[in-house]
mmCIF file of C-alpha atoms in Angstrom:
data_model
loop_
_atom_site.group_PDB
_atom_site.id
_atom_site.type_symbol
_atom_site.label_atom_id
_atom_site.label_comp_id
_atom_site.label_asym_id
_atom_site.label_seq_id
_atom_site.Cartn_x
_atom_site.Cartn_y
_atom_site.Cartn_z
ATOM 1 C CA UNK A 1 -0.137 0.014 0.058
ATOM 2 C CA UNK A 2 1.557 3.726 -1.121
ATOM 3 C CA UNK A 3 2.381 5.596 1.801
ATOM 4 C CA UNK A 4 3.176 9.240 2.666
ATOM 5 C CA UNK A 5 4.082 9.739 6.091
ATOM 6 C CA UNK A 6 4.412 12.964 8.367
ATOM 7 C CA UNK A 7 6.570 13.468 11.390
ATOM 8 C CA UNK A 8 3.914 14.554 13.432
ATOM 9 C CA UNK A 9 -0.062 14.930 13.424
ATOM 10 C CA UNK A 10 0.156 17.666 16.310
ATOM 11 C CA UNK A 11 2.552 20.245 16.853
ATOM 12 C CA UNK A 12 2.743 23.336 18.993
ATOM 13 C CA UNK A 13 5.601 25.768 18.779
ATOM 14 C CA UNK A 14 6.192 29.218 20.061
ATOM 15 C CA UNK A 15 6.477 32.484 17.901
ATOM 16 C CA UNK A 16 9.933 32.958 16.627
ATOM 17 C CA UNK A 17 10.959 29.073 16.829
ATOM 18 C CA UNK A 18 12.306 27.463 14.109
ATOM 19 C CA UNK A 19 10.109 24.454 12.921
ATOM 20 C CA UNK A 20 10.870 21.340 10.850
ATOM 21 C CA UNK A 21 8.140 19.458 9.217
ATOM 22 C CA UNK A 22 9.291 16.279 7.323
ATOM 23 C CA UNK A 23 7.577 13.904 5.177
ATOM 24 C CA UNK A 24 8.724 10.659 3.638
ATOM 25 C CA UNK A 25 7.187 8.675 0.654
ATOM 26 C CA UNK A 26 7.668 4.980 -0.009
ATOM 27 C CA UNK A 27 6.581 5.016 -3.817
ATOM 28 C CA UNK A 28 9.830 6.282 -5.292
ATOM 29 C CA UNK A 29 7.914 9.544 -6.585
ATOM 30 C CA UNK A 30 9.985 12.259 -8.184
ATOM 31 C CA UNK A 31 7.382 14.966 -7.151
ATOM 32 C CA UNK A 32 6.589 16.186 -3.707
ATOM 33 C CA UNK A 33 4.555 18.902 -2.183
ATOM 34 C CA UNK A 34 3.948 21.264 0.792
ATOM 35 C CA UNK A 35 0.322 22.387 1.043
ATOM 36 C CA UNK A 36 -1.262 24.502 3.757
ATOM 37 C CA UNK A 37 -4.840 24.090 4.167
ATOM 38 C CA UNK A 38 -7.005 26.876 6.059
ATOM 39 C CA UNK A 39 -10.864 27.460 6.532
ATOM 40 C CA UNK A 40 -12.397 29.499 3.957
ATOM 41 C CA UNK A 41 -8.824 29.489 1.992
ATOM 42 C CA UNK A 42 -8.768 25.887 0.617
ATOM 43 C CA UNK A 43 -5.681 23.976 -0.204
ATOM 44 C CA UNK A 44 -2.765 26.441 -1.043
ATOM 45 C CA UNK A 45 0.804 25.178 -2.334
ATOM 46 C CA UNK A 46 3.896 26.278 -0.355
ATOM 47 C CA UNK A 47 6.634 24.382 -2.248
ATOM 48 C CA UNK A 48 7.001 21.800 -5.075
ATOM 49 C CA UNK A 49 10.142 19.704 -5.409
ATOM 50 C CA UNK A 50 10.500 17.634 -8.818
ATOM 51 C CA UNK A 51 13.639 16.015 -7.939
ATOM 52 C CA UNK A 52 16.467 15.948 -5.303
ATOM 53 C CA UNK A 53 17.759 19.235 -4.655
ATOM 54 C CA UNK A 54 15.217 20.983 -6.958
ATOM 55 C CA UNK A 55 12.399 22.981 -5.642
ATOM 56 C CA UNK A 56 9.951 25.720 -6.962
ATOM 57 C CA UNK A 57 7.997 28.077 -5.301
ATOM 58 C CA UNK A 58 4.071 27.371 -4.923
ATOM 59 C CA UNK A 59 1.515 30.588 -4.196
ATOM 60 C CA UNK A 60 2.577 31.104 -0.828
ATOM 61 C CA UNK A 61 6.167 30.540 -0.001
ATOM 62 C CA UNK A 62 7.026 33.660 2.118
ATOM 63 C CA UNK A 63 8.289 32.694 5.338
ATOM 64 C CA UNK A 64 9.108 29.024 4.498
ATOM 65 C CA UNK A 65 11.944 27.130 3.116
ATOM 66 C CA UNK A 66 12.430 23.553 2.042
ATOM 67 C CA UNK A 67 14.903 20.870 1.630
ATOM 68 C CA UNK A 68 15.274 17.559 -0.440
ATOM 69 C CA UNK A 69 18.501 15.949 0.166
ATOM 70 C CA UNK A 70 17.229 12.566 -0.687
ATOM 71 C CA UNK A 71 14.303 11.462 -3.230
ATOM 72 C CA UNK A 72 11.816 10.076 -0.557
ATOM 73 C CA UNK A 73 12.166 12.898 2.096
ATOM 74 C CA UNK A 74 11.061 16.686 1.678
ATOM 75 C CA UNK A 75 11.097 18.924 4.844
ATOM 76 C CA UNK A 76 9.305 22.319 5.386
ATOM 77 C CA UNK A 77 11.241 24.664 7.398
ATOM 78 C CA UNK A 78 9.580 27.817 9.298
ATOM 79 C CA UNK A 79 12.609 29.900 10.040
ATOM 80 C CA UNK A 80 10.899 32.097 12.542
ATOM 81 C CA UNK A 81 7.335 30.819 13.221
ATOM 82 C CA UNK A 82 4.460 33.138 13.334
ATOM 83 C CA UNK A 83 1.137 32.938 14.559
ATOM 84 C CA UNK A 84 -0.235 33.419 11.195
ATOM 85 C CA UNK A 85 1.376 30.098 10.190
ATOM 86 C CA UNK A 86 -0.872 28.162 12.407
ATOM 87 C CA UNK A 87 -2.399 25.765 10.017
ATOM 88 C CA UNK A 88 -2.826 22.202 8.755
ATOM 89 C CA UNK A 89 0.167 21.504 6.568
ATOM 90 C CA UNK A 90 -0.069 18.704 4.044
ATOM 91 C CA UNK A 91 2.828 16.516 2.163
ATOM 92 C CA UNK A 92 1.922 14.864 -1.027
ATOM 93 C CA UNK A 93 3.854 13.046 -3.634
ATOM 94 C CA UNK A 94 3.324 12.051 -7.179
ATOM 95 C CA UNK A 95 4.947 10.457 -10.172
ATOM 96 C CA UNK A 96 6.850 12.663 -12.816
ATOM 97 C CA UNK A 97 5.199 13.166 -16.034
ATOM 98 C CA UNK A 98 1.727 12.882 -17.464
ATOM 99 C CA UNK A 99 1.244 9.517 -15.431
ATOM 100 C CA UNK A 100 1.718 11.247 -12.255
ATOM 101 C CA UNK A 101 -1.224 13.851 -12.603
ATOM 102 C CA UNK A 102 -2.630 12.668 -9.189
ATOM 103 C CA UNK A 103 -1.077 13.001 -5.726
ATOM 104 C CA UNK A 104 -0.970 11.116 -2.489
ATOM 105 C CA UNK A 105 -1.312 12.893 0.606
ATOM 106 C CA UNK A 106 -0.173 12.578 4.068
ATOM 107 C CA UNK A 107 -2.149 12.719 7.122
ATOM 108 C CA UNK A 108 -1.345 16.173 7.870
ATOM 109 C CA UNK A 109 0.235 17.983 10.632
ATOM 110 C CA UNK A 110 -2.012 20.475 12.407
ATOM 111 C CA UNK A 111 0.670 23.128 13.627
ATOM 112 C CA UNK A 112 -0.443 25.774 16.378
ATOM 113 C CA UNK A 113 2.005 28.559 16.834
ATOM 114 C CA UNK A 114 1.478 30.378 20.067
ATOM 115 C CA UNK B 1 -7.919 27.805 -15.269
ATOM 116 C CA UNK B 2 -11.301 26.783 -15.564
ATOM 117 C CA UNK B 3 -13.687 27.519 -12.466
ATOM 118 C CA UNK B 4 -15.815 24.729 -10.884
ATOM 119 C CA UNK B 5 -19.112 24.822 -9.140
ATOM 120 C CA UNK B 6 -20.354 22.174 -6.925
ATOM 121 C CA UNK B 7 -23.354 22.410 -4.420
ATOM 122 C CA UNK B 8 -22.550 23.153 -0.742
ATOM 123 C CA UNK B 9 -23.615 19.717 0.580
ATOM 124 C CA UNK B 10 -25.822 16.440 0.227
ATOM 125 C CA UNK B 11 -27.328 13.605 1.748
ATOM 126 C CA UNK B 12 -27.068 10.190 0.758
ATOM 127 C CA UNK B 13 -28.727 7.110 2.294
ATOM 128 C CA UNK B 14 -26.074 4.083 3.044
ATOM 129 C CA UNK B 15 -26.153 1.625 0.219
ATOM 130 C CA UNK B 16 -27.736 3.761 -2.403
ATOM 131 C CA UNK B 17 -25.781 5.462 -5.087
ATOM 132 C CA UNK B 18 -24.347 9.077 -4.366
ATOM 133 C CA UNK B 19 -24.429 11.360 -7.649
ATOM 134 C CA UNK B 20 -22.380 14.489 -6.956
ATOM 135 C CA UNK B 21 -22.654 17.148 -9.854
ATOM 136 C CA UNK B 22 -19.962 19.586 -10.722
ATOM 137 C CA UNK B 23 -20.178 22.395 -13.343
ATOM 138 C CA UNK B 24 -16.984 23.555 -15.204
ATOM 139 C CA UNK B 25 -18.851 25.535 -18.167
ATOM 140 C CA UNK B 26 -15.569 27.415 -18.797
ATOM 141 C CA UNK B 27 -13.520 24.178 -19.071
ATOM 142 C CA UNK B 28 -11.023 23.987 -22.602
ATOM 143 C CA UNK B 29 -10.091 21.183 -24.476
ATOM 144 C CA UNK B 30 -7.442 20.010 -22.658
ATOM 145 C CA UNK B 31 -8.227 20.460 -19.427
ATOM 146 C CA UNK B 32 -8.691 17.170 -17.106
ATOM 147 C CA UNK B 33 -11.500 16.932 -14.678
ATOM 148 C CA UNK B 34 -10.278 15.319 -11.346
ATOM 149 C CA UNK B 35 -12.033 14.546 -8.090
ATOM 150 C CA UNK B 36 -10.610 14.475 -4.410
ATOM 151 C CA UNK B 37 -12.090 13.576 -1.512
ATOM 152 C CA UNK B 38 -11.233 14.636 2.411
ATOM 153 C CA UNK B 39 -12.381 12.540 5.363
ATOM 154 C CA UNK B 40 -12.356 14.637 8.350
ATOM 155 C CA UNK B 41 -8.811 14.993 9.669
ATOM 156 C CA UNK B 42 -7.398 13.409 6.853
ATOM 157 C CA UNK B 43 -5.241 14.082 4.088
ATOM 158 C CA UNK B 44 -7.023 14.407 0.576
ATOM 159 C CA UNK B 45 -7.744 11.145 -1.396
ATOM 160 C CA UNK B 46 -7.349 10.993 -5.295
ATOM 161 C CA UNK B 47 -10.246 9.509 -6.578
ATOM 162 C CA UNK B 48 -10.632 9.231 -10.271
ATOM 163 C CA UNK B 49 -9.890 11.892 -13.615
ATOM 164 C CA UNK B 50 -10.902 12.084 -16.864
ATOM 165 C CA UNK B 51 -10.604 14.324 -20.132
ATOM 166 C CA UNK B 52 -13.636 13.277 -22.342
ATOM 167 C CA UNK B 53 -14.522 9.585 -21.845
ATOM 168 C CA UNK B 54 -16.629 8.280 -18.731
ATOM 169 C CA UNK B 55 -14.097 6.616 -16.478
ATOM 170 C CA UNK B 56 -14.402 3.807 -13.948
ATOM 171 C CA UNK B 57 -12.264 2.559 -11.276
ATOM 172 C CA UNK B 58 -12.768 0.696 -7.842
ATOM 173 C CA UNK B 59 -14.039 3.640 -5.875
ATOM 174 C CA UNK B 60 -16.325 5.580 -8.426
ATOM 175 C CA UNK B 61 -17.428 6.092 -11.773
ATOM 176 C CA UNK B 62 -16.988 9.630 -13.581
ATOM 177 C CA UNK B 63 -19.620 10.754 -16.167
ATOM 178 C CA UNK B 64 -18.411 13.770 -18.478
ATOM 179 C CA UNK B 65 -21.233 15.373 -20.538
ATOM 180 C CA UNK B 66 -20.345 15.380 -24.285
ATOM 181 C CA UNK B 67 -19.842 19.281 -24.262
ATOM 182 C CA UNK B 68 -17.444 18.692 -21.170
ATOM 183 C CA UNK B 69 -19.093 21.714 -19.349
ATOM 184 C CA UNK B 70 -20.225 19.161 -16.660
ATOM 185 C CA UNK B 71 -19.458 16.301 -14.825
ATOM 186 C CA UNK B 72 -20.995 13.603 -12.103
ATOM 187 C CA UNK B 73 -18.863 11.539 -9.712
ATOM 188 C CA UNK B 74 -20.747 8.423 -8.759
ATOM 189 C CA UNK B 75 -20.175 6.527 -5.755
ATOM 190 C CA UNK B 76 -22.278 3.455 -6.548
ATOM 191 C CA UNK B 77 -22.894 2.131 -2.994
ATOM 192 C CA UNK B 78 -22.360 4.754 -0.514
ATOM 193 C CA UNK B 79 -21.014 3.626 3.170
ATOM 194 C CA UNK B 80 -20.833 5.305 6.125
ATOM 195 C CA UNK B 81 -16.824 5.982 5.440
ATOM 196 C CA UNK B 82 -17.502 7.636 2.097
ATOM 197 C CA UNK B 83 -18.827 10.770 4.313
ATOM 198 C CA UNK B 84 -16.134 13.543 3.373
ATOM 199 C CA UNK B 85 -15.792 16.849 1.415
ATOM 200 C CA UNK B 86 -15.403 15.941 -2.415
ATOM 201 C CA UNK B 87 -13.589 18.486 -4.713
ATOM 202 C CA UNK B 88 -14.060 18.497 -8.471
ATOM 203 C CA UNK B 89 -11.151 20.263 -9.829
ATOM 204 C CA UNK B 90 -9.996 21.026 -13.419
ATOM 205 C CA UNK B 91 -6.289 20.645 -14.412
ATOM 206 C CA UNK B 92 -5.034 22.931 -17.126
ATOM 207 C CA UNK B 93 -2.306 20.715 -18.691
ATOM 208 C CA UNK B 94 -0.543 17.648 -17.900
ATOM 209 C CA UNK B 95 2.455 19.526 -16.417
ATOM 210 C CA UNK B 96 0.557 21.565 -13.968
ATOM 211 C CA UNK B 97 0.802 20.008 -10.550
ATOM 212 C CA UNK B 98 -0.656 22.435 -8.378
ATOM 213 C CA UNK B 99 -3.699 21.320 -6.824
ATOM 214 C CA UNK B 100 -6.350 24.061 -5.567
ATOM 215 C CA UNK B 101 -9.491 23.270 -3.720
ATOM 216 C CA UNK B 102 -12.302 25.185 -3.412
ATOM 217 C CA UNK B 103 -15.127 24.616 -1.169
ATOM 218 C CA UNK B 104 -16.273 21.206 -2.403
ATOM 219 C CA UNK B 105 -19.574 19.502 -1.736
ATOM 220 C CA UNK B 106 -19.811 18.050 2.019
ATOM 221 C CA UNK B 107 -21.228 14.586 1.590
ATOM 222 C CA UNK B 108 -23.065 12.944 4.722
ATOM 223 C CA UNK B 109 -24.044 9.496 4.069
ATOM 224 C CA UNK B 110 -26.566 8.406 6.529
ATOM 225 C CA UNK B 111 -27.495 4.830 7.681
#
């Protein structure tokens, strides 16, 4: 069974802390994604990676960075957490090319910044 | 990107077929229709996609009208575990990987 796992389901951090969210997929997918989901705003793409060490900004990259040193792992970093980054964070992966037009999601990390 | 319109909510009886409509009247010729769902407190789950022809897999069927301006997702025998928010999405091109969900349809399956 295909699987995308995220390091935490729930996380509480203080303003100004550096936060790491990790995502691992076991499907040998080329593409990996970080989204955030907020009530009334839907799902928004933060960053996208199509290969190891490659990344592209999504719609809302400000305040975030990413790292992909291995194919199976994609990390989202909040350099200095702020309260407006309280959200549900979702990681996803997909294959490259037309065959990878659908994405497999992890269970999500609900981050609260106080 | 083509915009999609879905009903806000719908109820369905357990064991009956659930028919979820989606309007995408501004869809262009190369845009795919995708359906995802999100069960409460879980990540979204891909269901099915199509371009012109009707599609069926183990989860659902997708019926796309001939003019492609609307589609219907059919869950043939709804179960309580199908209670979720269902999202209809139009993907502009095979190389566009960005998913963007609107409000979707909240489907409640009742025993």
